[in-house]
C-alpha cells in the first residue's frame, strides 16, 4: 500500500484542516517545510485578533478590587506581549505585502504607547510612542479582502488623532463592521464610507465617541467653549466644518441610510444623559444621535433579523435613581424623567412600534429605565411593541444596561481623581 505524505494531499484538504487548528498549531506546520508553509501561511493570517476589548469582565488593578469590562476606558489591563504582537504583525505586513491578501477578519485595539508603559525606558523620546502605530495606516489601507472588521480605541486620555491622518478608504470589502469607543471621526467615516452598503450584513456602533473640535485643527477644551446650540454642526467627511461637540458621534449613519439592503444585524449602544441640566452634555447634539438612529432603523426594517438598542450610565451614574438635588429657592427643577429615556421614547419608540418588521427574529432593548418607580417602558408600551414585531420575534426589554457606558468626549475633571495602575496580565 502506497504511503501518502501529508504535504502531498490536495490544497483544499489542507484548507479544511486549517479551519480546526489554533495559531500555535498553524505556526508549527508553517515551520515544517516550504510546501506546508505555502499551504498554511494563508490560514495563519486569515483571522487576525490583536484586540483587548473583547475579553469581557477583567481585573483592572493590581489589588484586584476593580472589575470592569475590557472595553471600558478605565480598563488599562493590557494583555502580556500585546503591543509586541501588534508591532510584529505590522512589520510582517510591511515586509511581506502578499500576506495582506490573506487577512479576512481583523480585530484590533489601538494601544497608544505612552510614558506609563513598562516596556519603554523612562527617557524614551515621544517619537517612540507614536512610531509603531503610525506605520499601521499603510497596512490597514491595503487589506482588500477583509470581510469582518472590529476596531476599538478605549483610552480616555489619548486619542488616535495623535497618530497622523488615517487613509481615506479602509476595508472596502467588509460586510461586518464594529466600531468601539473614542475614535477619530475621519477614521470612523473612512471605514463606513468605503464599504458597499448593499453588501453590509452586520453593523455595530458601540458607544462611539467624538472628541469634538473648535475647528478643523484644534479640539476644544470645555463644552462651554463651544458656542450656542444653533451653531453646532455635523462634521463632514473631510472634517473641515467646525464646532462639533464631544460625546456620541454624529454623521456615521447618514451615508448608509436607505442603502443597506442586506443588513441582518444592527447593534447600537451609547452613553445616556441621566439628569438635566448637565454641563457634560449638549442636548441638541445628543438628540441628533437618536434621530440619526431612528432614520437608519426605519430604512432597514425590511431586512433586519436582530436589533440591539442599549443606552447606559457611566461609573458615577450606575444605580442612581435620582439626582442629588431638588428644587429650592430658584435651584434647578426636579425632573420628571431621565433625558435619555425621554429621547428614546419620543424619537426611537415610534419607529420601533410602527411595524413593518418582515424578517425580525429578535429585538433587545436595554437601559430604558424607571424614574421614581415609574418605568419608561411600561406594560402598555411593551404590549404595543410586541404587537408591532409579531409573535415570532423574541423581545427582551430590560431597565438595566449590560455594562457601564461612559460619556468620554473631553475627559471630565472628575476622571483624574482616579487613574488606574497600568499592568499586564499573564
Coordinates of C-alpha atoms in Angstrom, one line a residue:
X1 CA 0.0 0.0 0.0
X2 CA 1.5 3.3 -1.1
X3 CA 2.2 5.8 1.7
X4 CA 0.6 9.3 1.3
X5 CA 2.7 12.1 2.5
X6 CA 0.9 14.8 4.5
X7 CA 2.4 17.5 2.4
X8 CA 1.1 15.9 -0.9
X9 CA -2.6 15.9 -0.1
X10 CA -4.7 18.3 -2.1
X11 CA -4.7 22.0 -1.2
X12 CA -8.4 22.2 -0.4
X13 CA -7.9 19.4 2.2
X14 CA -5.2 21.5 3.8
X15 CA -7.5 24.4 3.8
X16 CA -10.2 22.3 5.5
X17 CA -7.7 21.0 8.1
X18 CA -6.5 24.5 8.9
X19 CA -10.0 25.5 10.0
X20 CA -9.7 23.2 13.0
X21 CA -6.3 24.4 14.1
X22 CA -5.2 27.1 16.5
X23 CA -2.5 29.6 16.0
X24 CA 0.3 27.6 17.7
X25 CA -0.5 24.5 15.5
X26 CA -0.6 26.6 12.4
X27 CA 2.8 28.1 13.3
X28 CA 4.3 24.7 13.8
X29 CA 3.1 23.5 10.4
X30 CA 4.4 26.6 8.7
X31 CA 7.8 25.8 10.0
X32 CA 7.9 22.1 8.9
X33 CA 8.8 22.7 5.2
X34 CA 8.3 25.1 2.3
X35 CA 5.3 23.2 0.9
X36 CA 3.4 23.3 4.2
X37 CA 4.4 26.9 4.7
X38 CA 2.7 27.9 1.4
X39 CA -0.4 26.0 2.4
X40 CA -0.8 27.2 6.0
X41 CA 0.5 30.7 6.0
X42 CA -2.8 31.9 4.4
X43 CA -4.7 30.2 7.2
X44 CA -2.4 31.7 9.8
X45 CA -3.4 35.3 8.8
X46 CA -7.0 34.6 7.8
X47 CA -8.4 35.6 11.2
X48 CA -6.2 38.3 13.0
X49 CA -7.2 39.1 16.5
X50 CA -4.9 41.6 18.2
X51 CA -7.6 43.1 20.4
X52 CA -8.1 43.5 24.1
X53 CA -11.6 44.9 24.2
X54 CA -13.4 41.6 23.6
X55 CA -12.3 39.8 26.8
X56 CA -15.5 40.5 28.9
X57 CA -15.0 41.3 32.6
X58 CA -11.4 41.6 33.7
X59 CA -9.5 42.8 36.8
X60 CA -8.3 46.4 36.2
X61 CA -5.8 47.0 39.0
X62 CA -3.2 45.1 41.0
X63 CA -5.2 44.9 44.1
X64 CA -8.0 43.1 42.3
X65 CA -10.8 45.2 43.7
X66 CA -12.0 46.8 40.4
X67 CA -13.6 44.6 37.8
X68 CA -14.7 46.2 34.6
X69 CA -15.5 45.3 31.0
X70 CA -12.4 45.1 28.9
X71 CA -13.8 47.8 26.6
X72 CA -14.2 50.3 29.4
X73 CA -12.0 53.4 29.2
X74 CA -10.7 52.8 32.8
X75 CA -9.6 49.3 31.9
X76 CA -5.9 49.6 31.3
X77 CA -5.2 45.9 31.9
X78 CA -3.2 45.2 28.7
X79 CA -2.6 41.5 27.9
X80 CA 1.0 40.5 28.1
X81 CA 3.0 41.0 24.9
X82 CA 0.0 42.5 23.1
X83 CA 2.0 45.5 21.9
X84 CA 4.8 43.3 20.8
X85 CA 2.4 41.1 18.8
X86 CA 0.8 44.2 17.2
X87 CA 4.2 45.6 16.2
X88 CA 5.2 42.2 14.8
X89 CA 2.1 42.0 12.7
X90 CA 2.7 45.5 11.3
X91 CA 6.3 44.7 10.4
X92 CA 5.3 41.4 8.8
X93 CA 2.7 43.1 6.6
X94 CA 5.2 45.7 5.6
X95 CA 7.9 43.2 4.7
X96 CA 5.6 40.7 3.1
X97 CA 2.9 42.6 1.2
X98 CA 1.5 39.4 -0.3
X99 CA 0.3 38.3 3.2
X100 CA -2.1 41.2 3.3
X101 CA -4.3 39.3 0.8
X102 CA -4.8 36.5 3.3
X103 CA -6.5 38.6 6.0
X104 CA -10.3 38.2 6.0
X105 CA -11.1 39.1 9.6
X106 CA -9.4 41.8 11.7
X107 CA -10.0 42.6 15.4
X108 CA -7.7 45.4 16.7
X109 CA -7.5 47.6 19.8
X110 CA -5.5 50.8 19.3
X111 CA -2.8 50.8 22.0
X112 CA -1.0 54.2 22.2
X113 CA 2.4 53.8 23.7
X114 CA 2.9 56.3 26.5
X115 CA 5.0 57.2 29.5
X116 CA 3.2 54.6 31.7
X117 CA 4.3 51.6 29.6
X118 CA 6.7 49.3 31.5
X119 CA 8.1 48.1 28.2
X120 CA 9.7 51.5 27.4
X121 CA 12.6 53.3 29.1
X122 CA 11.5 56.4 31.1
X123 CA 13.7 58.6 28.9
X124 CA 12.3 57.4 25.6
X125 CA 11.5 60.2 23.2
X126 CA 7.9 60.9 22.2
X127 CA 8.5 59.7 18.7
X128 CA 8.9 56.1 20.1
X129 CA 5.4 56.2 21.5
X130 CA 3.8 57.0 18.1
X131 CA 6.1 55.3 15.5
X132 CA 4.7 51.7 15.7
X133 CA 1.1 52.7 15.1
X134 CA 1.9 55.4 12.6
X135 CA 3.1 52.6 10.4
X136 CA -0.2 50.9 10.7
X137 CA -2.1 53.2 8.3
X138 CA -0.5 51.9 5.1
X139 CA -1.1 48.4 6.3
X140 CA -4.8 48.9 7.0
X141 CA -5.2 50.7 3.7
X142 CA -4.0 47.7 1.8
X143 CA -6.2 44.9 3.2
X144 CA -8.5 44.4 0.3
X145 CA -10.1 41.1 1.4
X146 CA -11.1 41.9 4.9
X147 CA -14.8 40.9 5.4
X148 CA -15.1 41.4 9.1
X149 CA -13.5 44.4 11.0
X150 CA -13.7 45.1 14.7
X151 CA -11.7 48.1 15.9
X152 CA -11.7 50.0 19.2
X153 CA -9.9 52.8 21.0
X154 CA -10.7 53.0 24.6
X155 CA -8.1 55.1 26.3
X156 CA -9.8 58.3 27.7
X157 CA -6.6 60.3 27.9
X158 CA -5.0 59.8 24.5
X159 CA -6.6 59.5 21.1
X160 CA -5.6 58.1 17.6
X161 CA -5.8 61.7 16.3
X162 CA -2.2 62.0 17.6
X163 CA -1.0 59.3 15.2
X164 CA -1.4 61.2 12.0
X165 CA -4.1 61.3 9.3
X166 CA -5.7 58.0 8.6
X167 CA -6.3 56.9 5.0
X168 CA -9.4 58.0 3.1
X169 CA -10.8 54.5 2.5
X170 CA -10.4 51.4 4.6
X171 CA -11.7 47.8 4.2
X172 CA -13.8 48.2 1.1
X173 CA -14.8 44.5 1.0
X174 CA -16.1 44.5 4.6
X175 CA -19.6 43.0 5.2
X176 CA -19.4 43.2 9.0
X177 CA -18.2 46.3 10.8
X178 CA -17.9 47.0 14.6
X179 CA -16.6 50.3 16.0
X180 CA -16.0 50.8 19.7
X181 CA -15.0 53.7 21.9
X182 CA -13.3 57.1 21.3
X183 CA -12.5 57.3 17.6
X184 CA -11.3 60.0 15.3
X185 CA -14.2 61.0 13.1
X186 CA -12.1 60.7 9.9
X187 CA -11.0 57.2 10.8
X188 CA -14.6 56.0 11.5
X189 CA -16.0 57.6 8.4
X190 CA -13.2 56.2 6.2
X191 CA -14.5 52.7 7.1
X192 CA -18.2 53.3 6.8
X193 CA -18.0 55.2 3.6
X194 CA -15.7 52.7 2.0
X195 CA -17.9 49.7 2.4
X196 CA -20.5 48.8 -0.1
X197 CA -23.8 49.4 1.7
X198 CA -25.6 46.8 -0.4
X199 CA -23.2 44.1 0.9
X200 CA -23.2 45.2 4.6
X201 CA -24.7 42.4 6.7
X202 CA -23.8 43.4 10.3
X203 CA -23.1 46.8 11.8
X204 CA -22.3 47.6 15.5
X205 CA -21.6 51.1 16.8
X206 CA -20.6 50.5 20.5
X207 CA -20.6 53.9 22.3
X208 CA -18.6 55.5 19.6
X209 CA -17.5 58.9 20.9
X210 CA -16.3 62.1 19.3
X211 CA -13.7 64.2 21.0
X212 CA -15.2 67.4 19.5
X213 CA -13.5 70.3 17.8
X214 CA -13.5 74.0 17.6
X215 CA -12.2 74.0 14.0
X216 CA -10.6 71.5 11.6
X217 CA -7.3 71.6 13.5
X218 CA -7.9 72.2 17.2
X219 CA -10.1 70.2 19.6
X220 CA -11.9 72.3 22.1
X221 CA -11.3 72.1 25.8
X222 CA -14.6 72.5 27.5
X223 CA -18.2 72.3 26.5
X224 CA -18.6 76.0 27.5
X225 CA -16.1 76.9 24.8
X226 CA -18.5 75.6 22.1
X227 CA -20.9 78.4 21.4
X228 CA -24.6 78.2 21.2
X229 CA -26.9 75.4 20.1
X230 CA -27.7 77.0 16.7
X231 CA -24.0 77.0 15.8
X232 CA -23.5 73.2 16.3
X233 CA -22.8 71.5 13.0
X234 CA -22.5 67.8 11.9
X235 CA -18.9 67.4 10.7
X236 CA -18.5 66.4 7.0
X237 CA -16.3 63.6 5.9
X238 CA -13.3 65.9 5.3
X239 CA -13.6 67.1 8.8
X240 CA -13.5 70.8 7.8
X241 CA -16.7 72.0 9.4
X242 CA -16.0 73.4 12.8
X243 CA -17.9 73.5 16.1
X244 CA -18.5 69.8 16.9
X245 CA -19.4 68.9 20.4
X246 CA -17.9 65.9 22.3
X247 CA -20.0 62.8 23.1
X248 CA -21.9 60.4 20.8
X249 CA -20.5 60.7 17.3
X250 CA -23.0 62.0 14.7
X251 CA -23.0 61.6 11.0
X252 CA -21.8 58.0 10.9
X253 CA -25.1 56.5 9.6
X254 CA -26.1 59.3 7.2
X255 CA -24.3 57.9 4.2
X256 CA -25.7 54.4 4.8
X257 CA -29.3 55.3 5.4
X258 CA -31.6 53.9 2.8
X259 CA -28.8 52.0 1.1
X260 CA -28.2 48.9 3.3
X261 CA -30.5 46.5 1.5
X262 CA -28.9 43.3 3.0
X263 CA -28.4 44.3 6.6
X264 CA -29.3 41.5 9.0
X265 CA -27.8 42.6 12.4
X266 CA -27.7 46.0 13.9
X267 CA -26.3 46.9 17.4
X268 CA -26.4 50.5 18.6
X269 CA -25.1 51.4 22.1
X270 CA -24.5 54.8 23.6
X271 CA -24.0 56.6 26.9
X272 CA -27.1 58.2 28.2
X273 CA -27.8 61.5 29.9
X274 CA -29.3 60.9 33.3
X275 CA -30.0 64.3 34.7
X276 CA -30.9 67.8 33.4
X277 CA -29.2 70.2 33.3
X278 CA -25.8 68.6 32.9
X279 CA -22.8 70.6 31.7
X280 CA -21.1 67.5 30.3
X281 CA -23.9 67.1 27.7
X282 CA -25.1 69.1 24.8
X283 CA -28.8 68.2 24.5
X284 CA -29.3 69.2 20.8
X285 CA -26.3 67.1 19.7
X286 CA -27.4 64.1 21.7
X287 CA -30.9 64.3 20.2
X288 CA -29.4 64.3 16.8
X289 CA -27.8 60.9 17.6
X290 CA -31.2 59.4 18.4
X291 CA -32.7 61.0 15.3
X292 CA -30.0 59.5 13.1
X293 CA -30.6 56.1 14.7
X294 CA -34.3 56.4 14.1
X295 CA -33.9 57.2 10.4
X296 CA -31.4 54.4 9.9
X297 CA -33.6 51.8 11.7
X298 CA -36.6 52.8 9.7
X299 CA -34.7 52.3 6.4
X300 CA -33.5 48.8 7.4
X301 CA -36.7 47.3 8.9
X302 CA -37.4 45.0 6.0
X303 CA -34.2 43.1 6.2
X304 CA -33.1 43.2 9.9
X305 CA -33.2 39.9 11.8
X306 CA -31.5 41.1 15.0
X307 CA -31.7 44.5 16.6
X308 CA -30.0 45.6 19.8
X309 CA -30.5 49.1 21.3
X310 CA -28.8 50.0 24.5
X311 CA -28.2 53.1 26.5
X312 CA -26.3 53.1 29.8
X313 CA -24.8 55.2 32.5
X314 CA -21.2 55.8 33.4
X315 CA -19.4 54.7 36.6
X316 CA -20.8 57.6 38.6
X317 CA -24.4 57.2 37.5
X318 CA -25.0 53.4 37.6
X319 CA -27.7 52.5 40.1
X320 CA -28.6 56.1 41.0
X321 CA -32.3 56.6 40.7
X322 CA -32.5 60.4 41.1
X323 CA -30.2 63.4 41.0
X324 CA -28.6 64.7 44.2
X325 CA -30.5 68.0 44.2
X326 CA -34.1 69.2 44.5
X327 CA -35.8 72.4 43.5
X328 CA -35.4 75.1 46.2
X329 CA -35.1 78.9 46.1
X330 CA -34.5 79.1 42.4
X331 CA -32.4 76.0 42.1
X332 CA -32.8 73.5 39.2
X333 CA -36.3 71.9 39.0
X334 CA -37.0 68.3 39.9
X335 CA -37.0 66.5 36.7
X336 CA -39.8 64.1 35.7
X337 CA -37.7 61.5 33.9
X338 CA -34.2 60.9 32.7
X339 CA -33.4 62.8 29.4
X340 CA -32.0 59.6 27.9
X341 CA -35.4 57.8 28.5
X342 CA -37.4 60.7 27.2
X343 CA -35.4 60.8 24.0
X344 CA -35.6 57.1 23.5
X345 CA -39.4 57.1 23.9
X346 CA -40.0 60.2 21.9
X347 CA -37.7 59.5 19.0
X348 CA -36.9 55.8 18.8
X349 CA -40.0 54.1 20.2
X350 CA -42.4 55.4 17.5
X351 CA -40.2 53.8 14.8
X352 CA -39.9 50.5 16.7
X353 CA -43.7 50.4 17.3
X354 CA -44.8 51.3 13.8
X355 CA -44.5 47.8 12.4
X356 CA -43.0 46.7 9.1
X357 CA -40.6 44.1 10.6
X358 CA -40.6 41.5 7.8
X359 CA -37.6 39.4 8.9
X360 CA -37.1 40.3 12.6
X361 CA -36.1 37.4 14.8
X362 CA -35.1 39.2 18.0
X363 CA -35.2 42.7 19.4
X364 CA -33.2 43.5 22.6
X365 CA -33.7 46.9 24.3
X366 CA -31.7 47.7 27.4
X367 CA -31.2 50.7 29.6
X368 CA -34.6 52.3 29.2
X369 CA -35.2 52.6 33.0
X370 CA -37.6 53.9 35.5
X371 CA -37.8 57.2 37.4
X372 CA -39.2 57.4 40.9
X373 CA -40.7 54.0 40.4
X374 CA -42.4 54.8 37.1
X375 CA -40.9 52.7 34.2
X376 CA -40.4 54.5 30.9
X377 CA -41.3 51.2 29.1
X378 CA -44.5 50.1 30.9
X379 CA -46.6 47.1 30.2
X380 CA -48.7 49.0 27.7
X381 CA -45.7 50.1 25.8
X382 CA -44.3 46.6 25.8
X383 CA -47.6 45.2 24.5
X384 CA -47.6 47.8 21.8
X385 CA -44.1 46.8 20.8
X386 CA -45.0 43.1 20.9
X387 CA -47.9 43.7 18.5
X388 CA -45.6 45.7 16.1
X389 CA -42.9 43.0 15.8
X390 CA -45.3 40.0 15.9
X391 CA -45.3 36.8 18.0
X392 CA -42.5 35.0 16.1
X393 CA -39.8 37.5 17.1
X394 CA -38.1 37.3 20.6
X395 CA -38.5 40.6 22.6
X396 CA -36.2 41.4 25.5
X397 CA -36.7 44.7 27.4
X398 CA -34.6 45.4 30.5
X399 CA -34.2 48.6 32.5
X400 CA -30.6 48.0 33.3
X401 CA -27.8 48.2 30.7
X402 CA -25.5 45.2 30.2
X403 CA -22.4 47.4 31.1
X404 CA -21.4 50.9 32.0
X405 CA -21.2 53.3 29.1
X406 CA -19.0 56.3 29.7
X407 CA -19.6 59.7 28.2
X408 CA -16.0 60.3 27.1
X409 CA -15.5 63.3 24.9
X410 CA -13.1 65.7 26.5
X411 CA -12.3 63.9 29.8
X412 CA -14.3 65.3 32.7
X413 CA -12.2 66.8 35.5
X414 CA -13.6 64.2 38.0
X415 CA -11.9 61.4 36.0
X416 CA -8.5 62.5 37.1
X417 CA -9.4 61.7 40.7
X418 CA -8.8 58.1 39.9
X419 CA -6.2 56.8 37.4
X420 CA -5.9 53.0 37.4
X421 CA -2.5 51.5 37.8
X422 CA -1.3 50.0 34.5
X423 CA -0.1 46.5 34.5
X424 CA -0.1 43.4 32.2
X425 CA -1.8 40.2 33.0
X426 CA -0.3 36.8 32.2

